[in-house]
Each structure stands twice: as C-alpha cells, then as structure tokens.
mmCIF file of C-alpha atoms and ligand atoms in Angstrom:
data_model
loop_
_atom_site.group_PDB
_atom_site.id
_atom_site.type_symbol
_atom_site.label_atom_id
_atom_site.label_comp_id
_atom_site.label_asym_id
_atom_site.label_seq_id
_atom_site.Cartn_x
_atom_site.Cartn_y
_atom_site.Cartn_z
ATOM 1 C CA MET V 1 -35.384 8.933 0.702
ATOM 2 C CA ILE V 2 -36.929 11.601 4.656
ATOM 3 C CA ILE V 3 -35.004 15.183 4.207
ATOM 4 C CA ALA V 4 -34.538 16.752 7.394
ATOM 5 C CA ASN V 5 -33.533 20.425 6.504
ATOM 6 C CA TRP V 6 -32.795 22.213 10.013
ATOM 7 C CA LYS V 7 -32.221 25.275 8.548
ATOM 8 C CA MET V 8 -30.999 28.439 10.677
ATOM 9 C CA ASN V 9 -32.018 26.011 13.741
ATOM 10 C CA GLY V 10 -29.203 24.258 16.554
ATOM 11 C CA THR V 11 -26.230 23.851 18.155
ATOM 12 C CA ARG V 12 -23.501 21.780 18.000
ATOM 13 C CA GLN V 13 -24.720 19.774 21.331
ATOM 14 C CA SER V 14 -28.633 19.949 19.298
ATOM 15 C CA VAL V 15 -26.529 18.804 16.274
ATOM 16 C CA ALA V 16 -24.841 15.474 18.245
ATOM 17 C CA THR V 17 -28.151 14.829 20.462
ATOM 18 C CA TRP V 18 -30.739 14.572 16.784
ATOM 19 C CA ILE V 19 -27.402 12.404 14.826
ATOM 20 C CA GLN V 20 -27.440 10.073 18.170
ATOM 21 C CA ALA V 21 -30.657 9.129 18.784
ATOM 22 C CA VAL V 22 -32.173 9.126 15.659
ATOM 23 C CA SER V 23 -29.940 6.501 14.096
ATOM 24 C CA ASN V 24 -30.838 4.630 17.409
ATOM 25 C CA ASN V 25 -34.901 4.741 16.702
ATOM 26 C CA ILE V 26 -35.170 4.805 12.485
ATOM 27 C CA ASN V 27 -35.282 1.153 11.152
ATOM 28 C CA ILE V 28 -33.436 2.422 7.733
ATOM 29 C CA LYS V 29 -33.995 1.152 4.070
ATOM 30 C CA ASP V 30 -31.676 0.634 1.907
ATOM 31 C CA VAL V 31 -34.991 2.364 -0.481
ATOM 32 C CA ASN V 32 -35.382 4.478 1.527
ATOM 33 C CA PRO V 33 -32.167 7.093 2.560
ATOM 34 C CA CYS V 34 -32.458 9.145 5.258
ATOM 35 C CA ILE V 35 -30.870 12.612 4.971
ATOM 36 C CA PHE V 36 -29.324 15.529 7.757
ATOM 37 C CA CYS V 37 -28.858 19.053 6.253
ATOM 38 C CA PRO V 38 -27.817 20.746 9.397
ATOM 39 C CA PRO V 39 -26.954 24.252 9.053
ATOM 40 C CA THR V 40 -23.639 24.545 7.242
ATOM 41 C CA CYS V 41 -21.453 25.236 10.164
ATOM 42 C CA TYR V 42 -21.949 22.595 11.719
ATOM 43 C CA LEU V 43 -21.848 19.682 8.690
ATOM 44 C CA GLU V 44 -18.202 19.301 9.277
ATOM 45 C CA TYR V 45 -19.252 18.425 12.556
ATOM 46 C CA ALA V 46 -22.349 16.051 11.930
ATOM 47 C CA ARG V 47 -20.023 13.956 8.994
ATOM 48 C CA ARG V 48 -17.982 13.676 11.959
ATOM 49 C CA LEU V 49 -20.487 11.989 13.764
ATOM 50 C CA VAL V 50 -21.669 10.231 11.522
ATOM 51 C CA ASP V 51 -18.558 8.297 10.061
ATOM 52 C CA GLU V 52 -16.914 8.170 13.940
ATOM 53 C CA ASN V 53 -19.705 6.101 14.871
ATOM 54 C CA ASP V 54 -20.849 4.190 10.950
ATOM 55 C CA TYR V 55 -24.079 5.269 11.771
ATOM 56 C CA HIS V 56 -26.490 5.216 7.825
ATOM 57 C CA ILE V 57 -27.659 9.224 8.297
ATOM 58 C CA GLU V 58 -26.056 10.814 5.229
ATOM 59 C CA ILE V 59 -24.939 14.997 4.839
ATOM 60 C CA GLY V 60 -26.686 17.067 2.620
ATOM 61 C CA SER V 61 -26.105 20.420 2.608
ATOM 62 C CA GLN V 62 -29.228 23.330 2.434
ATOM 63 C CA ILE V 63 -26.957 26.126 0.484
ATOM 64 C CA VAL V 64 -24.141 25.949 -2.245
ATOM 65 C CA ASN V 65 -23.641 29.559 -3.495
ATOM 66 C CA HIS V 66 -21.342 29.987 -6.238
ATOM 67 C CA SER V 67 -21.661 29.230 -9.752
ATOM 68 C CA PHE V 68 -17.836 29.029 -10.638
ATOM 69 C CA GLU V 69 -14.787 28.721 -8.239
ATOM 70 C CA ASP V 70 -12.496 32.358 -9.521
ATOM 71 C CA GLU V 71 -15.600 33.634 -8.760
ATOM 72 C CA SER V 72 -15.092 36.157 -5.491
ATOM 73 C CA LEU V 73 -18.067 35.833 -3.256
ATOM 74 C CA THR V 74 -18.008 36.035 0.889
ATOM 75 C CA GLY V 75 -19.294 33.680 2.677
ATOM 76 C CA GLY V 76 -19.642 31.444 -0.641
ATOM 77 C CA ILE V 77 -19.225 27.351 -0.529
ATOM 78 C CA SER V 78 -18.362 26.309 -3.598
ATOM 79 C CA THR V 79 -19.356 22.346 -4.112
ATOM 80 C CA THR V 80 -15.821 21.765 -4.463
ATOM 81 C CA MET V 81 -16.096 22.619 -0.118
ATOM 82 C CA LEU V 82 -19.157 20.571 0.203
ATOM 83 C CA LYS V 83 -17.004 17.349 -1.909
ATOM 84 C CA ASP V 84 -13.513 17.771 0.196
ATOM 85 C CA LEU V 85 -16.098 17.538 3.201
ATOM 86 C CA SER V 86 -18.149 14.285 1.823
ATOM 87 C CA VAL V 87 -21.017 16.062 2.162
ATOM 88 C CA GLU V 88 -23.444 13.925 -0.049
ATOM 89 C CA TYR V 89 -26.812 15.848 -1.540
ATOM 90 C CA VAL V 90 -26.813 19.507 -1.157
ATOM 91 C CA LEU V 91 -30.469 20.961 -1.497
ATOM 92 C CA VAL V 92 -31.093 24.316 -4.919
ATOM 93 C CA GLY V 93 -33.364 26.530 -5.534
ATOM 94 C CA HIS V 94 -35.154 26.620 -2.364
ATOM 95 C CA SER V 95 -38.024 28.698 -2.069
ATOM 96 C CA GLU V 96 -36.830 30.836 0.718
ATOM 97 C CA GLN V 97 -33.470 30.855 -0.756
ATOM 98 C CA ARG V 98 -34.866 31.659 -4.101
ATOM 99 C CA ASN V 99 -36.725 34.575 -1.973
ATOM 100 C CA PHE V 100 -34.017 36.238 -0.185
ATOM 101 C CA LEU V 101 -31.233 35.705 -2.271
ATOM 102 C CA LYS V 102 -32.590 36.047 -5.376
ATOM 103 C CA GLU V 103 -31.047 32.929 -7.682
ATOM 104 C CA SER V 104 -33.192 32.928 -10.758
ATOM 105 C CA ASN V 105 -33.272 30.007 -12.501
ATOM 106 C CA ASN V 106 -30.233 30.249 -14.629
ATOM 107 C CA VAL V 107 -27.750 30.851 -11.799
ATOM 108 C CA ILE V 108 -30.758 27.700 -10.598
ATOM 109 C CA THR V 109 -28.960 25.765 -13.533
ATOM 110 C CA LYS V 110 -25.585 26.722 -13.447
ATOM 111 C CA LYS V 111 -25.437 25.636 -9.457
ATOM 112 C CA ILE V 112 -26.579 22.057 -10.497
ATOM 113 C CA GLU V 113 -24.432 21.370 -13.204
ATOM 114 C CA LYS V 114 -21.767 22.384 -10.627
ATOM 115 C CA ALA V 115 -22.699 20.545 -7.866
ATOM 116 C CA LEU V 116 -23.569 16.498 -10.106
ATOM 117 C CA GLU V 117 -19.541 17.762 -11.989
ATOM 118 C CA ASP V 118 -18.059 17.707 -8.737
ATOM 119 C CA GLU V 119 -20.876 14.391 -7.847
ATOM 120 C CA LEU V 120 -23.146 15.800 -5.290
ATOM 121 C CA SER V 121 -26.714 14.639 -6.152
ATOM 122 C CA VAL V 122 -28.609 17.531 -6.048
ATOM 123 C CA ILE V 123 -32.323 18.168 -4.673
ATOM 124 C CA TYR V 124 -33.947 20.430 -6.564
ATOM 125 C CA CYS V 125 -36.826 22.333 -4.672
ATOM 126 C CA ILE V 126 -39.537 23.654 -6.885
ATOM 127 C CA GLY V 127 -42.888 24.956 -5.607
ATOM 128 C CA GLU V 128 -45.073 27.946 -6.241
ATOM 129 C CA ASP V 129 -46.696 30.575 -4.417
ATOM 130 C CA ILE V 130 -50.388 31.510 -2.681
ATOM 131 C CA ASP V 131 -50.747 34.488 -6.008
ATOM 132 C CA THR V 132 -50.265 31.593 -8.463
ATOM 133 C CA LYS V 133 -51.787 28.981 -7.442
ATOM 134 C CA ASN V 134 -55.030 31.003 -6.498
ATOM 135 C CA LYS V 135 -53.945 32.224 -9.942
ATOM 136 C CA ASN V 136 -54.221 28.295 -11.556
ATOM 137 C CA GLU V 137 -50.860 29.055 -12.818
ATOM 138 C CA ALA V 138 -48.454 26.996 -10.508
ATOM 139 C CA TYR V 139 -48.372 24.360 -13.616
ATOM 140 C CA SER V 140 -47.079 26.768 -16.040
ATOM 141 C CA PHE V 141 -44.971 28.486 -13.216
ATOM 142 C CA LEU V 142 -43.615 24.709 -12.042
ATOM 143 C CA SER V 143 -42.719 24.310 -15.664
ATOM 144 C CA GLU V 144 -40.484 27.128 -15.557
ATOM 145 C CA GLN V 145 -38.716 25.976 -12.777
ATOM 146 C CA LEU V 146 -38.165 22.346 -13.939
ATOM 147 C CA ASP V 147 -37.465 23.775 -17.715
ATOM 148 C CA VAL V 148 -33.860 24.287 -15.447
ATOM 149 C CA PHE V 149 -33.378 20.721 -15.770
ATOM 150 C CA CYS V 150 -33.660 21.639 -20.117
ATOM 151 C CA GLN V 151 -30.800 24.163 -19.454
ATOM 152 C CA LEU V 152 -28.583 21.063 -18.412
ATOM 153 C CA GLN V 153 -25.196 21.170 -20.301
ATOM 154 C CA ILE V 154 -25.217 17.586 -18.263
ATOM 155 C CA THR V 155 -25.468 14.659 -20.798
ATOM 156 C CA HIS V 156 -23.589 11.879 -18.697
ATOM 157 C CA GLU V 157 -26.422 9.339 -17.540
ATOM 158 C CA ASP V 158 -24.731 8.751 -14.287
ATOM 159 C CA LYS V 159 -25.311 12.195 -13.144
ATOM 160 C CA LEU V 160 -28.615 12.767 -14.133
ATOM 161 C CA ARG V 161 -29.365 9.864 -11.795
ATOM 162 C CA SER V 162 -28.422 12.010 -9.020
ATOM 163 C CA ILE V 163 -31.179 14.286 -9.028
ATOM 164 C CA THR V 164 -34.188 14.701 -7.317
ATOM 165 C CA VAL V 165 -37.213 17.444 -7.105
ATOM 166 C CA ALA V 166 -38.392 18.168 -3.449
ATOM 167 C CA TYR V 167 -41.911 19.694 -4.632
ATOM 168 C CA GLU V 168 -42.604 22.815 -1.680
ATOM 169 C CA PRO V 169 -45.863 24.613 -2.157
ATOM 170 C CA ILE V 170 -44.713 28.428 -0.609
ATOM 171 C CA TRP V 171 -47.682 28.087 0.656
ATOM 172 C CA ALA V 172 -47.076 24.977 2.335
ATOM 173 C CA ILE V 173 -43.696 25.974 3.831
ATOM 174 C CA GLY V 174 -43.699 26.714 7.398
ATOM 175 C CA SER V 175 -47.309 27.377 7.260
ATOM 176 C CA GLY V 176 -49.016 24.552 9.400
ATOM 177 C CA LEU V 177 -51.213 24.237 6.130
ATOM 178 C CA ASN V 178 -49.796 20.971 4.376
ATOM 179 C CA ALA V 179 -51.529 20.443 0.324
ATOM 180 C CA GLU V 180 -54.017 18.448 -0.037
ATOM 181 C CA LYS V 181 -53.569 14.847 -0.659
ATOM 182 C CA ASP V 182 -55.275 15.361 -4.249
ATOM 183 C CA TYR V 183 -53.796 18.265 -4.912
ATOM 184 C CA ILE V 184 -50.232 16.539 -4.048
ATOM 185 C CA GLU V 185 -50.916 13.991 -6.225
ATOM 186 C CA GLU V 186 -52.056 15.945 -9.445
ATOM 187 C CA THR V 187 -49.154 17.745 -9.757
ATOM 188 C CA HIS V 188 -46.607 15.341 -8.789
ATOM 189 C CA GLY V 189 -48.124 13.478 -11.753
ATOM 190 C CA PHE V 190 -47.881 17.095 -13.748
ATOM 191 C CA ILE V 191 -44.078 17.389 -12.678
ATOM 192 C CA LYS V 192 -42.915 13.578 -13.038
ATOM 193 C CA LYS V 193 -45.300 13.423 -16.821
ATOM 194 C CA TYR V 194 -43.507 17.405 -17.452
ATOM 195 C CA ILE V 195 -39.861 15.682 -17.222
ATOM 196 C CA ASN V 196 -40.982 12.298 -19.337
ATOM 197 C CA ASP V 197 -42.346 14.853 -22.075
ATOM 198 C CA HIS V 198 -39.581 17.073 -22.166
ATOM 199 C CA LEU V 199 -36.626 14.905 -21.168
ATOM 200 C CA GLU V 200 -37.226 12.407 -22.266
ATOM 201 C CA TRP V 201 -34.945 10.462 -19.723
ATOM 202 C CA ASP V 202 -37.571 8.284 -20.084
ATOM 203 C CA LYS V 203 -35.096 6.552 -21.916
ATOM 204 C CA LEU V 204 -32.378 6.666 -20.284
ATOM 205 C CA ASP V 205 -34.884 4.786 -18.340
ATOM 206 C CA ILE V 206 -34.186 7.729 -15.781
ATOM 207 C CA TYR V 207 -36.932 8.798 -13.091
ATOM 208 C CA PRO V 208 -36.304 11.139 -10.749
ATOM 209 C CA ALA V 209 -38.132 10.826 -7.554
ATOM 210 C CA VAL V 210 -40.151 13.681 -6.697
ATOM 211 C CA LEU V 211 -40.427 14.485 -3.176
ATOM 212 C CA TYR V 212 -43.012 17.203 -0.759
ATOM 213 C CA GLY V 213 -42.046 19.268 1.496
ATOM 214 C CA GLY V 214 -44.354 21.960 3.100
ATOM 215 C CA SER V 215 -45.163 22.111 7.155
ATOM 216 C CA VAL V 216 -45.244 18.067 7.091
ATOM 217 C CA ASN V 217 -45.814 16.352 10.450
ATOM 218 C CA LEU V 218 -45.896 13.451 12.269
ATOM 219 C CA ASN V 219 -49.946 14.256 11.834
ATOM 220 C CA ASN V 220 -49.855 13.573 8.726
ATOM 221 C CA CYS V 221 -46.844 12.395 7.134
ATOM 222 C CA GLU V 222 -48.197 8.918 6.357
ATOM 223 C CA GLU V 223 -51.047 10.063 4.690
ATOM 224 C CA ILE V 224 -49.264 12.233 1.692
ATOM 225 C CA ILE V 225 -45.653 9.556 1.823
ATOM 226 C CA SER V 226 -48.800 6.786 0.518
ATOM 227 C CA SER V 227 -50.323 9.310 -2.210
ATOM 228 C CA THR V 228 -49.445 7.954 -5.478
ATOM 229 C CA ASN V 229 -46.005 9.638 -7.078
ATOM 230 C CA VAL V 230 -44.951 10.783 -4.079
ATOM 231 C CA ASP V 231 -41.290 9.508 -3.649
ATOM 232 C CA GLY V 232 -39.823 10.513 0.135
ATOM 233 C CA LEU V 233 -40.675 13.761 2.080
ATOM 234 C CA LEU V 234 -38.500 16.933 2.586
ATOM 235 C CA ILE V 235 -39.272 18.231 6.838
ATOM 236 C CA GLY V 236 -38.716 21.880 7.793
ATOM 237 C CA GLY V 237 -39.965 22.483 11.456
ATOM 238 C CA ALA V 238 -40.682 18.568 12.118
ATOM 239 C CA SER V 239 -37.313 17.550 11.902
ATOM 240 C CA LEU V 240 -35.660 19.435 14.584
ATOM 241 C CA ASN V 241 -36.530 17.319 17.469
ATOM 242 C CA SER V 242 -35.738 13.152 16.796
ATOM 243 C CA GLU V 243 -38.257 11.437 18.740
ATOM 244 C CA THR V 244 -40.713 12.979 15.734
ATOM 245 C CA PHE V 245 -38.431 12.925 12.888
ATOM 246 C CA SER V 246 -37.584 9.168 13.728
ATOM 247 C CA LYS V 247 -41.215 8.273 13.718
ATOM 248 C CA ILE V 248 -42.068 10.223 10.525
ATOM 249 C CA TYR V 249 -39.881 7.508 9.058
ATOM 250 C CA ASN V 250 -40.260 5.110 10.506
ATOM 251 C CA LEU V 251 -43.956 5.083 9.126
ATOM 252 C CA SER V 252 -42.776 6.034 6.307
HETATM 253 P P1 PGA O 301 -41.833 22.980 7.163
HETATM 254 O O1 PGA O 301 -40.390 23.621 5.956
HETATM 255 O O2 PGA O 301 -41.373 21.631 7.348
HETATM 256 O O3 PGA O 301 -41.147 23.561 8.301
HETATM 257 O O4 PGA O 301 -42.711 23.568 6.991
HETATM 258 C C1 PGA O 301 -40.048 22.610 4.571
HETATM 259 C C2 PGA O 301 -38.946 23.317 3.678
HETATM 260 O O5 PGA O 301 -38.411 24.853 3.766
HETATM 261 O O6 PGA O 301 -37.909 22.128 3.400
#
C-alpha cells in the first residue's frame, strides 16, 4: 500500500493533473493499492475523476472529525459523509492532528470504531517525538498508542482486517531526515509483536500491515520498502509531484 498524503496542498487543476499522470505512469499491482488523500474539499472531485476514467487509484480522507453523529461540530466531517462520497480509506491519529486538534487516544478509538462500522478502511498513524526517542521511551509511547486497539468495541473479523498501522516518527515527518533502516526494522518488529502479544489477532489470522512514513523520497524509498516488516509507505511532501510519486510506487 502506497499512500499520497497531500496535506493542505493542491488545487482542482493539480488534483486532476496528478490523478491522470499517476494513473498513466504507475504499474498498478493489486497487492499494492495506490491511495490518494487529497484535501477534503477535493475528495468528491478526485472520486469523480477516478470513477469516470476507471483509474486504479483509491481515495482516502486525511481527516474524520466527528465521533458521534448527534454532536454539533462546525466544519466537521463524519464517517457517514465519507462513505456517501465512496471514500475507501481514512487516516486517523496523524501526529499533526493529534497535536493541533489535541486528539486523545480515547477520541481516536471512537473514530476508528465509527469508521470501521461505516465500512471505511482505517490507516492508524502512530509515532514518537524526538524527546521520547532520545529518552529511549519510544516503545512505551508506541504501546500506549497501540492500546487504542484494545479499547475497540469491534470484534467483527472483517472489520479488523480493514486496519492498517502507519508508523511515522514525528521527528522524521517533513524534516528530510528519515529513520534509519535498522531503526525502522526494529520498531516495525516491535509494533507487530505488540499487536500479536496483546490482541492475539493472529488467532483470527489477522496481521495488520505496518507502513512507514516520514521523509520518504525517491532516494530512500527502495531501502525503506525492502526493510523487514515494512509493508508500504505513507508519503507527504514527495507525493505532490506526480512523476516522483509514480517512480516511488513503481520501485515499491
Ligand atoms: P513527509 O510526510 O513525507 O512530508 O515527511 C509524511 C506524513 O506526514 O504523512
């Protein structure tokens, strides 16, 4: 799974140009979905372009604001709205949103539950900041973020299969300093083991994919994707250029 996370970038024109260029340039493989997460205001436009042209790109939302339909939230985007737009994926828990929106793990749990109920696939983002890393507390920090899964009220196997984890060390996001291969392999190994040990989803034959994100670019993508336990990439800055993104997809 290779995800383009455009954050707060783009125009209608650049969305259209990018979708067409990427669709023409990637060698799509069913085992490796290509997921485009434009800004929310372009979701419907992106969906329409993909459907009208029968492109093999899937659409994801960068955000879902609302845990409960009956709450009032000006500017909120609910899972029902995303489903109505035939959006397939949603990012939950991205560090920028945890930071700006002060999202607690409790709120994040509710978002995941609601998204799964509404048949969206969830990309659950986790990652430690630089202080936590330097204090050698990354694993306990990540454990708390992974404990979100222990709170889930959802037990339906098919829904649990719709969860992907994205490990994005905060210090690597947008910094140009990706995590080293060894660090990525160890941390992804830890994440997979923690999920197995604590949730025992392996008994249901469920092994969530773990993606890496944080300063992925054309030069480092091959090394990162070939790392043990790395099942895909979540790409911010380097996804904006269709040529770069297509090359990364094709190398992955
Ligand atoms: P970056 O962003 O690739 O620009 O570091 C990744 C992300 O925040 O998803």
